[in-house]
mmCIF file of C-alpha atoms in Angstrom:
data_model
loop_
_atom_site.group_PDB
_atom_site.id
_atom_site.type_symbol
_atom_site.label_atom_id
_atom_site.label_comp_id
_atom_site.label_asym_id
_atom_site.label_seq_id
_atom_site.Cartn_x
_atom_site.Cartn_y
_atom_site.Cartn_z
ATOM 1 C CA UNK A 18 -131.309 35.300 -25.349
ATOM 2 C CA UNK A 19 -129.521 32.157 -25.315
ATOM 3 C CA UNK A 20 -132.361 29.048 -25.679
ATOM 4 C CA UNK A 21 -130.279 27.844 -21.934
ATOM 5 C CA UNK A 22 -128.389 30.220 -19.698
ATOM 6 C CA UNK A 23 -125.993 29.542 -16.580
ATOM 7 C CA UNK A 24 -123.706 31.708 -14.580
ATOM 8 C CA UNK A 25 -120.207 30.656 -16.220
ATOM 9 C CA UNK A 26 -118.242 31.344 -12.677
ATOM 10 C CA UNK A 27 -116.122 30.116 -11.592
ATOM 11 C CA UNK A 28 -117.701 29.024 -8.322
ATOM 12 C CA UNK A 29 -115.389 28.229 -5.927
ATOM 13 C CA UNK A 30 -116.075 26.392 -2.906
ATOM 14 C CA UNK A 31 -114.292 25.027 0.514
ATOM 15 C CA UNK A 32 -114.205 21.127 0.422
ATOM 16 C CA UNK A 33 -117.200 19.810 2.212
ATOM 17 C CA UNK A 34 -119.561 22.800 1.603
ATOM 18 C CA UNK A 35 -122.645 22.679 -0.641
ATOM 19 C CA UNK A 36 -122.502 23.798 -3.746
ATOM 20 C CA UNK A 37 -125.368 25.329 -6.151
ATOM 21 C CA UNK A 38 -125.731 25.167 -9.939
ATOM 22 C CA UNK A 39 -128.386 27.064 -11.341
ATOM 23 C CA UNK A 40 -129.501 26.965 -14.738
ATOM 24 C CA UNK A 41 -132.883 28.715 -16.571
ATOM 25 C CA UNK A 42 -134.335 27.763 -20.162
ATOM 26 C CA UNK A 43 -136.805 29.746 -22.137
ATOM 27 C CA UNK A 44 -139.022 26.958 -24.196
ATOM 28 C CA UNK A 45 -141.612 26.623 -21.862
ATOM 29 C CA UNK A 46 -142.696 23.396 -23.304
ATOM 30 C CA UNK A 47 -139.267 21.522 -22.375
ATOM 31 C CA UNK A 48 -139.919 18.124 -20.444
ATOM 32 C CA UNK A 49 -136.350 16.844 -20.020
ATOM 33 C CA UNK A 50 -133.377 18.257 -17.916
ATOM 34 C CA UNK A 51 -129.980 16.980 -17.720
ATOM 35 C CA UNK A 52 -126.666 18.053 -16.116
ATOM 36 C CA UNK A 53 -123.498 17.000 -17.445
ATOM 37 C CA UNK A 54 -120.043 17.254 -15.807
ATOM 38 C CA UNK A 55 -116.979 18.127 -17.841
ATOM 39 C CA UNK A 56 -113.551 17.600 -16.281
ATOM 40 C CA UNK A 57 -110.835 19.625 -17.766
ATOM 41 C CA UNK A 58 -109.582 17.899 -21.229
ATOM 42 C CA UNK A 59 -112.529 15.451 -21.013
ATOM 43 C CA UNK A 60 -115.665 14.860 -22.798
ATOM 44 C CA UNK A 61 -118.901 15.547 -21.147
ATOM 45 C CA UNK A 62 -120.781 12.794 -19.409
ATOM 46 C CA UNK A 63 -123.816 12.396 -17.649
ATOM 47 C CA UNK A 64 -124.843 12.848 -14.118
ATOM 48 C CA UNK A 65 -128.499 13.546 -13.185
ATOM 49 C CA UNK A 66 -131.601 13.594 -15.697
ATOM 50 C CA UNK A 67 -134.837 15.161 -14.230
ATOM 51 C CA UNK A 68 -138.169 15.167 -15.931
ATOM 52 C CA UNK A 69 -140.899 15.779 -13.184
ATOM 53 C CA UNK A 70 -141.158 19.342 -10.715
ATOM 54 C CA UNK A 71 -139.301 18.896 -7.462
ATOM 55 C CA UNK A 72 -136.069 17.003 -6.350
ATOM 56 C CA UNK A 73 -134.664 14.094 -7.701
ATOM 57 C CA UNK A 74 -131.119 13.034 -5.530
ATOM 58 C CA UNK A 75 -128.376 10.707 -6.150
ATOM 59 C CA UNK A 76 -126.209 10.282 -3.696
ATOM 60 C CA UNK A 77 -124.133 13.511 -3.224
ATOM 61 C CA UNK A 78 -126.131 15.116 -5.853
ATOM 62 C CA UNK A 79 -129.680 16.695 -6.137
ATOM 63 C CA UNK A 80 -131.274 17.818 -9.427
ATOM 64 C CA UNK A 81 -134.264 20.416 -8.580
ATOM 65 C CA UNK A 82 -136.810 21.591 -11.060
ATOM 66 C CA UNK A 83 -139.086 24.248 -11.085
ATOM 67 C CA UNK A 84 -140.882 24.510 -14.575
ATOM 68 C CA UNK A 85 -143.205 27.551 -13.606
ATOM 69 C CA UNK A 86 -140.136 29.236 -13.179
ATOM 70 C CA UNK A 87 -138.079 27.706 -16.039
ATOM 71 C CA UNK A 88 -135.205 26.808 -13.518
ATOM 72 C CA UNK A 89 -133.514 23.402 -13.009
ATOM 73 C CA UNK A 90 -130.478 23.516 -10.034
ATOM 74 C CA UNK A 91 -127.937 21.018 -9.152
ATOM 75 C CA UNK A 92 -126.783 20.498 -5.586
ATOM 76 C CA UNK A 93 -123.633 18.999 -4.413
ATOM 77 C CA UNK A 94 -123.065 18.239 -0.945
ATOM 78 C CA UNK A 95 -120.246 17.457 0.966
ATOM 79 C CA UNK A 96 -118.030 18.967 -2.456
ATOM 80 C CA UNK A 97 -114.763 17.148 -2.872
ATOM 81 C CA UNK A 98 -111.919 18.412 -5.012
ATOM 82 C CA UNK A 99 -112.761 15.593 -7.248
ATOM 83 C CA UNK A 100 -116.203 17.553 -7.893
ATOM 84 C CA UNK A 101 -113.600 20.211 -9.577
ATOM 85 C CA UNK A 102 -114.762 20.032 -12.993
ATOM 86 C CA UNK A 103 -116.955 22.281 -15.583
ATOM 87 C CA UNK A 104 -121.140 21.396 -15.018
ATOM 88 C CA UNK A 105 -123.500 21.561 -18.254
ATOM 89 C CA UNK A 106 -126.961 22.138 -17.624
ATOM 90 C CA UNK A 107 -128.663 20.445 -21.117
ATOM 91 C CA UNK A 108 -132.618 20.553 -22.051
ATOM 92 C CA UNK A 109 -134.183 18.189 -24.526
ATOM 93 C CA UNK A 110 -135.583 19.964 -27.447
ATOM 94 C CA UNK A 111 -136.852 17.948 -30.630
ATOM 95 C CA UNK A 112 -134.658 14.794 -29.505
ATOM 96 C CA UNK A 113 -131.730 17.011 -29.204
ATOM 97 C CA UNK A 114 -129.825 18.667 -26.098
ATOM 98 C CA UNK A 115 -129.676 22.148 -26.259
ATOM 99 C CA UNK A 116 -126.314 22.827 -23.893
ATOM 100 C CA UNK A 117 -126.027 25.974 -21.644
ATOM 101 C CA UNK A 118 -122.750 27.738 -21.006
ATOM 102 C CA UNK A 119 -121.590 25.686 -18.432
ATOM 103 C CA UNK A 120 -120.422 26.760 -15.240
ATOM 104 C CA UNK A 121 -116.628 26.118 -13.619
ATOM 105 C CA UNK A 122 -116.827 24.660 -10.066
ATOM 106 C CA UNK A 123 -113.846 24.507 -8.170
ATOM 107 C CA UNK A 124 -113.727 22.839 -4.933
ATOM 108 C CA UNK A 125 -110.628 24.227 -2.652
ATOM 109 C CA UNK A 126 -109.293 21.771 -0.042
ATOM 110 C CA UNK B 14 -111.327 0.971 -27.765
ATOM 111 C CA UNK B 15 -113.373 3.998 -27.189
ATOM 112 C CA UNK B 16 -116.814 3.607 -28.404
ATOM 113 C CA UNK B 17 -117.051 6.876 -30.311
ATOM 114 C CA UNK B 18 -113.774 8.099 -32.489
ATOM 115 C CA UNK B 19 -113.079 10.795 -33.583
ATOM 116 C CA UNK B 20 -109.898 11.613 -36.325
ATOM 117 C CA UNK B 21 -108.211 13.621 -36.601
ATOM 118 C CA UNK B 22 -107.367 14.455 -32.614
ATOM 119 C CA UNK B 23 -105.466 17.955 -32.711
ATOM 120 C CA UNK B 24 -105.056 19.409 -36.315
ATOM 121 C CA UNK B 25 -103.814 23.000 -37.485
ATOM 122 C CA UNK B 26 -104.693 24.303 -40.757
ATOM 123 C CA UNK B 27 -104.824 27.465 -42.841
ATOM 124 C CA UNK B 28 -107.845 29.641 -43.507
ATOM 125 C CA UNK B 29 -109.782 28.649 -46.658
ATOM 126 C CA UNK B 30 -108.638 25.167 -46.171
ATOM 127 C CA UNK B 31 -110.532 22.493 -46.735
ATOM 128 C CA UNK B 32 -111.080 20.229 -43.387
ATOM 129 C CA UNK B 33 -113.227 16.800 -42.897
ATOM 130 C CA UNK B 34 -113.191 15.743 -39.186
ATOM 131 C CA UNK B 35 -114.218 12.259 -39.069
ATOM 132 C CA UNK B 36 -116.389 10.654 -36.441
ATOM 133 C CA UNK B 37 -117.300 6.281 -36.234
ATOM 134 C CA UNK B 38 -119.495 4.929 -33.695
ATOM 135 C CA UNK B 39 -119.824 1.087 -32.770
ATOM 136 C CA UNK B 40 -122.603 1.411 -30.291
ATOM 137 C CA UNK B 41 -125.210 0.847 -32.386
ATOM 138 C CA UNK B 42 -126.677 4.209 -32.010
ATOM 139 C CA UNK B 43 -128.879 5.455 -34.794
ATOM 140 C CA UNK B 44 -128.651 9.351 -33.609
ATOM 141 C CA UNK B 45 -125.493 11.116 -33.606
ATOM 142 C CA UNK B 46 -124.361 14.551 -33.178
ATOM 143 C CA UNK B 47 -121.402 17.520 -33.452
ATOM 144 C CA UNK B 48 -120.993 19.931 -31.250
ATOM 145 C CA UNK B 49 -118.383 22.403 -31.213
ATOM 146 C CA UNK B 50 -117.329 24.324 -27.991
ATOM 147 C CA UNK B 51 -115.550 27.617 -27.274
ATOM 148 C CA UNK B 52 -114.150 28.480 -24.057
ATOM 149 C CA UNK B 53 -117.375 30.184 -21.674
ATOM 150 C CA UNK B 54 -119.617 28.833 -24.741
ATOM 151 C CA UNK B 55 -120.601 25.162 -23.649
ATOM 152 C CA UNK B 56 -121.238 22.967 -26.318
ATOM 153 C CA UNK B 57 -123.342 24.252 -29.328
ATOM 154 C CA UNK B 58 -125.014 22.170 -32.152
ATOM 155 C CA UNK B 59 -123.409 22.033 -35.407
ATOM 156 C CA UNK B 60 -125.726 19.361 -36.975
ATOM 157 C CA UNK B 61 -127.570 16.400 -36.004
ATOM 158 C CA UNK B 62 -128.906 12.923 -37.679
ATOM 159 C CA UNK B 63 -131.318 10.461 -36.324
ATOM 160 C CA UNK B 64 -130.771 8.203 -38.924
ATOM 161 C CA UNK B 65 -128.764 7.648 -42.415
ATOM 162 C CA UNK B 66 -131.311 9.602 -44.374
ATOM 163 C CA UNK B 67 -131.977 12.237 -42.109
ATOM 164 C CA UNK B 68 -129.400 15.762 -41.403
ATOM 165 C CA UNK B 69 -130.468 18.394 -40.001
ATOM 166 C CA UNK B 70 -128.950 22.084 -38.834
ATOM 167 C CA UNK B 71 -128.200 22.614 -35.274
ATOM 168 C CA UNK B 72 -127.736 26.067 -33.729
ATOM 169 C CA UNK B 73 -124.696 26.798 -35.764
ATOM 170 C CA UNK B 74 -124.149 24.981 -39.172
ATOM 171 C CA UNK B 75 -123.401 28.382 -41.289
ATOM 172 C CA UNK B 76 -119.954 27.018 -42.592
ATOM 173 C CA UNK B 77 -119.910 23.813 -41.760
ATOM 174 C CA UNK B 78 -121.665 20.501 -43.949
ATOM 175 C CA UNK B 79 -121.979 16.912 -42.853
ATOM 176 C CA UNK B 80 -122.286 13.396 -44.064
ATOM 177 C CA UNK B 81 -123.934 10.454 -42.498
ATOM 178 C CA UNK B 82 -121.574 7.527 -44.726
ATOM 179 C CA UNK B 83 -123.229 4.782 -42.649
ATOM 180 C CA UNK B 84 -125.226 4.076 -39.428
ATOM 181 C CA UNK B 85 -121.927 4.317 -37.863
ATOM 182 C CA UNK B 86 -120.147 6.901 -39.489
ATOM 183 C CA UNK B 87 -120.559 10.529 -39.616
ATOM 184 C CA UNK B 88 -118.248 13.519 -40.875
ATOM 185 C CA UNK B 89 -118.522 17.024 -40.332
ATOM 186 C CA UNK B 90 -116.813 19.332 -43.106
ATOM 187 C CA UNK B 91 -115.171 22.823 -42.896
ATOM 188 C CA UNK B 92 -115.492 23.834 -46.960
ATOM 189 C CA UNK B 93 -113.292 26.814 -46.525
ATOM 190 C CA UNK B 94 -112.170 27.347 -43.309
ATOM 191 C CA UNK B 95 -111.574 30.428 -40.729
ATOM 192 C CA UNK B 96 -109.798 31.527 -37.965
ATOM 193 C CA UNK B 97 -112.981 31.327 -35.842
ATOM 194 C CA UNK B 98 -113.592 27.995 -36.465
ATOM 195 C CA UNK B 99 -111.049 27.502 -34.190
ATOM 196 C CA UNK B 100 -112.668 25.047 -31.081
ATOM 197 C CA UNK B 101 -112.692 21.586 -29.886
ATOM 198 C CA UNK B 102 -115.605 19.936 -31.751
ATOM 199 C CA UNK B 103 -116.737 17.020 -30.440
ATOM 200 C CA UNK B 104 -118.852 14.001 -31.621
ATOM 201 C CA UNK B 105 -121.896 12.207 -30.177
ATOM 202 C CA UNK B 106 -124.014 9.743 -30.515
ATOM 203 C CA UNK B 107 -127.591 8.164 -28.497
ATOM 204 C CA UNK B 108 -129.868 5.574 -28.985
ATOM 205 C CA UNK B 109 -133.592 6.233 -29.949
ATOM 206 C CA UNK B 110 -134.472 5.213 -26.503
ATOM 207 C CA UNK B 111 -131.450 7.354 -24.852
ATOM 208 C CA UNK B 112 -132.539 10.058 -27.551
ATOM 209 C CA UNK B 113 -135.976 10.359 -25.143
ATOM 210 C CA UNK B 114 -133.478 9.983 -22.018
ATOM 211 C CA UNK B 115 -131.224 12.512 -23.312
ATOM 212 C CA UNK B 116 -127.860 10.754 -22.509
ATOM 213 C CA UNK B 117 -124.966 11.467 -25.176
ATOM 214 C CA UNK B 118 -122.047 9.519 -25.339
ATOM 215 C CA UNK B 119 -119.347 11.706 -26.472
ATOM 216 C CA UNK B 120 -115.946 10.814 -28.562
ATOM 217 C CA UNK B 121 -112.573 12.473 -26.835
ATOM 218 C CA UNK B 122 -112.913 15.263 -28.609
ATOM 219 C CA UNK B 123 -111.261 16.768 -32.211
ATOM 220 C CA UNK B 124 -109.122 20.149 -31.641
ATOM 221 C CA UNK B 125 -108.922 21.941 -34.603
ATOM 222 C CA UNK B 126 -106.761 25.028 -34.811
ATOM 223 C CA UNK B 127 -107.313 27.967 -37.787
ATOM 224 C CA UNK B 128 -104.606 29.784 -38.775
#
């Protein structure tokens, strides 16, 4: 079992729907929780950290974490085609990021 | 100037080649990183250092070796290398303080193709 495991997708979208990212890790003793976003031919770069159980939002997006259940989720509301773009969950492990699979939103106009 | 370079950019090669892919920082940042990623992989750890004196293995170093020339410079090595070595490997870097915060700053990116 990978150490951090999302559904790949694609996840396709209409433009202005909500869309859901889900992510699960398996160290139970994990503290930090980031999502990165990935547009195609780009480096990685971050968009929501999330330490604490519950929701943390910024702006369009909203980082949720549930650490009983080992699951951290990324909203994005009103999706734009600009949100087009893969999403990486990451957990903090040792001072590193341990990256999940990442998962391929596509937001259709 | 980007903040994090990596050299080569693209670079085809032969199998049991040897290949250095070279990666120099001027943030300042003691901790940096290579990852490698595969299509419907994400990014996985090849090695990490948190400072000059300090390398350690990542989730997948079997085949690779690294270097850490200077606070700002470090190299990841292919001794002999295969077709599936073939990914974009990318280089990163964080302060101690943005180690605890998690963010990465990532170079573009080094595409290395095994023939």
């Amino acid at each position: 079992q990978k150490e951090v495991e999302q559904n790949s997708g694609p996840l396709s979208v209409p433009e202005g729907a909500i869309a859901s990212l889900n992510c699960t890790y398996s160290d139970r003793v994990s503290q930090s929780f980031f999502w990165y976003r990935q547009y195609s031919g780009k480096s990685p770069e971050l968009i929501m950290s999330i330490y604490s159980n519950g929701d943390k939002e910024d702006g369009r997006f909203t980082a949720q974490l549930n650490k009983a259940s080992q699951y951290v989720s990324l909203l994005i509301r009103d999706s734009q085609p600009s949100d087009s773009a893969t999403y990486l969950c990451a957990v903090k492990n040792g001072g590193k990021l341990i990256f999940g699979q990442g998962t391929e939103l596509s937001v259709k106009p | 100037d980007a903040d994090v370079t990596q050299t080569p950019r693209n670079r085809i090669t032969k199998t049991g080649k040897r290949i250095m892919l070279e990666c120099s920082q001027t943030k300042g940042h003691d901790r940096m990183y290579w990852y490698r990623q595969d299509p419907g992989l994400g990014l996985q750890l090849i090695y990490y250092s948190f400072d000059v004196k300090d390398i350690n293995k990542g989730e997948i170093s079997d085949g690779y070796s690294v270097s850490r020339q200077a606070q700002a410079k470090f190299s990841l090595s292919l001794e002999s290398a295969i077709p599936n070595q073939t990914a974009l490997y990318f280089c990163a870097t964080s302060d101690k303080g943005q180690g605890y915060t998690g963010e990465l700053f990532f170079g573009e990116g080094s595409r290395l193709t095994v023939l």
